[in-house]
mmCIF file of C-alpha atoms in Angstrom:
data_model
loop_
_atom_site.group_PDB
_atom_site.id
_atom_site.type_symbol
_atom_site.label_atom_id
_atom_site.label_comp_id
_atom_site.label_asym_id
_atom_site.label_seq_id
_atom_site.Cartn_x
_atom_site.Cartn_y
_atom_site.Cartn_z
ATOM 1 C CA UNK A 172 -40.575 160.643 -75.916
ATOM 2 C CA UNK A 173 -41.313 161.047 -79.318
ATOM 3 C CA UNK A 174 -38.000 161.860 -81.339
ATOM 4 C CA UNK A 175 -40.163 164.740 -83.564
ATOM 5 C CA UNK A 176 -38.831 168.499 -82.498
ATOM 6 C CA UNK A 177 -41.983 169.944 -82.817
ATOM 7 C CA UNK A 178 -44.232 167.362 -80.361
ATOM 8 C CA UNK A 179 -41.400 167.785 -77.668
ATOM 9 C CA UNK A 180 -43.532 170.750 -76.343
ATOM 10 C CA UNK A 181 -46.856 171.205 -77.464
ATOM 11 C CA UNK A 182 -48.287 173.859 -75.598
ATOM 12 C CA UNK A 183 -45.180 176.007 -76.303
ATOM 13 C CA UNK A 184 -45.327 174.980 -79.874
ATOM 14 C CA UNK A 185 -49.612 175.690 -80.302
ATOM 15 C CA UNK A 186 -48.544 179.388 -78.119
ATOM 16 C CA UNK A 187 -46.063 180.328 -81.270
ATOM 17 C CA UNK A 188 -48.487 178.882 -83.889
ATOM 18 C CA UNK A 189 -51.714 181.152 -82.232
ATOM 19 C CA UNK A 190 -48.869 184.224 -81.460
ATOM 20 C CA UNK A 191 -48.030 184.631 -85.518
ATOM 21 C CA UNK A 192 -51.606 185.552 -87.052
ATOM 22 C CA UNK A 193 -52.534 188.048 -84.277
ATOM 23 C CA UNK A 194 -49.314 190.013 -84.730
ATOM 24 C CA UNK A 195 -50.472 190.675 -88.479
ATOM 25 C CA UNK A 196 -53.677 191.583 -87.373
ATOM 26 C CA UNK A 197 -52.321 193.596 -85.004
ATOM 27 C CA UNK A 198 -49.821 195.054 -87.600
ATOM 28 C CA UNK A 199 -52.662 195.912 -89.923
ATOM 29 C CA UNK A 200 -54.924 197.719 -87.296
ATOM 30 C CA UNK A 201 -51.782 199.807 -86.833
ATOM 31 C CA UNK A 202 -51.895 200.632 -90.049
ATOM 32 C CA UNK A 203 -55.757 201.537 -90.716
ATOM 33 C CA UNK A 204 -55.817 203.564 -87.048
ATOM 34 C CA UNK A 205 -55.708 207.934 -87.886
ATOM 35 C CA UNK A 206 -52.499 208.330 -89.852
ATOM 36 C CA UNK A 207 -51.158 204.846 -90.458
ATOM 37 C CA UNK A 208 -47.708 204.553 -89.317
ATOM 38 C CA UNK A 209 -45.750 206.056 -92.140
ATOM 39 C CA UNK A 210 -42.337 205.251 -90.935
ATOM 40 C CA UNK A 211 -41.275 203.295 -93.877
ATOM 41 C CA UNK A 212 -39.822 199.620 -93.387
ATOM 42 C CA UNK A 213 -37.046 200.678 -91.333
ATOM 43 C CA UNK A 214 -39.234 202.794 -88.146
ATOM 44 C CA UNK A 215 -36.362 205.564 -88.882
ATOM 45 C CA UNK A 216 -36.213 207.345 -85.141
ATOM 46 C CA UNK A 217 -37.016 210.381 -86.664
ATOM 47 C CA UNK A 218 -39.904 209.551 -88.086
ATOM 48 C CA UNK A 219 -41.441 207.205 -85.554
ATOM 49 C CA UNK A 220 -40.357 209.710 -82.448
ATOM 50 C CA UNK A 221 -43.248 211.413 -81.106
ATOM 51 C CA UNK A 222 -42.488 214.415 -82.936
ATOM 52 C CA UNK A 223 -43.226 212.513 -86.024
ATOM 53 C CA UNK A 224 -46.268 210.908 -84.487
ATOM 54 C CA UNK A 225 -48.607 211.984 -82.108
ATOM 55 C CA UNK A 226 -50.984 208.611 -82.518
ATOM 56 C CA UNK A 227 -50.085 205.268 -80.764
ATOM 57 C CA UNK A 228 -49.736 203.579 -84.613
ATOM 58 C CA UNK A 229 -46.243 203.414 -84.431
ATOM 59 C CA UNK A 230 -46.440 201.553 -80.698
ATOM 60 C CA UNK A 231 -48.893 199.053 -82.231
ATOM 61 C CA UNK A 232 -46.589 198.302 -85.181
ATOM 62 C CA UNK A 233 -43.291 197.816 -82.725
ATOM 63 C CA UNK A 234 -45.735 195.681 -80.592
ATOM 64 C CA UNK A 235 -46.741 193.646 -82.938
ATOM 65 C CA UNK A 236 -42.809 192.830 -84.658
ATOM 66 C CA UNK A 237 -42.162 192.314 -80.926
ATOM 67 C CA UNK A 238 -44.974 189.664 -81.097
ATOM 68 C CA UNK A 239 -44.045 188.394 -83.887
ATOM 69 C CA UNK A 240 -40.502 187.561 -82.616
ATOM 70 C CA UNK A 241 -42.073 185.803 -79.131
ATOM 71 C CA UNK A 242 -43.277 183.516 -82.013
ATOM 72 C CA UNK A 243 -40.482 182.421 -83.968
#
C-alpha cells in the first residue's frame, strides 16, 4: 500500500471530491426557486417551519448542508 491518506481509498475519496460542488449547486437552486429560503444563516425553526415556508427551498438548502457533510 501506498503510505499517502488520500490514495488509501480512491473511490471513496473521488465520491467526496464529486459530492462537494453539487451541494453548492444544489444550495444555489434553493436559493433562486419562488421565495429563496430566507431563513438567515442559522435556519431559525421559526422561520424555516412550514408556517414560514410553504415552498420546498428550505428542504433543498438542509439537503444540500446534509450533502455537503457526506463529503467532508
Amino acid at each position: 500500500m501506498i503510505p499517502a491518506p488520500d490514495l488509501g481509498l480512491p473511490r471513496m475519496n473521488n465520491l467526496s471530491f464529486w459530492l462537494l460542488p453539487h451541494s453548492l449547486l444544489f444550495l444555489l437552486v434553493s436559493t433562486l426557486t419562488d421565495t429563496a429560503v430566507g431563513t438567515g444563516w442559522t435556519l431559525y425553526p421559526p422561520l424555516s417551519s412550514l408556517e414560514g415556508h410553504h415552498s420546498p427551498c428550505v428542504d433543498e438548502a438542509i439537503f444540500s448542508l446534509h450533502m455537503s457533510g457526506i463529503a467532508s
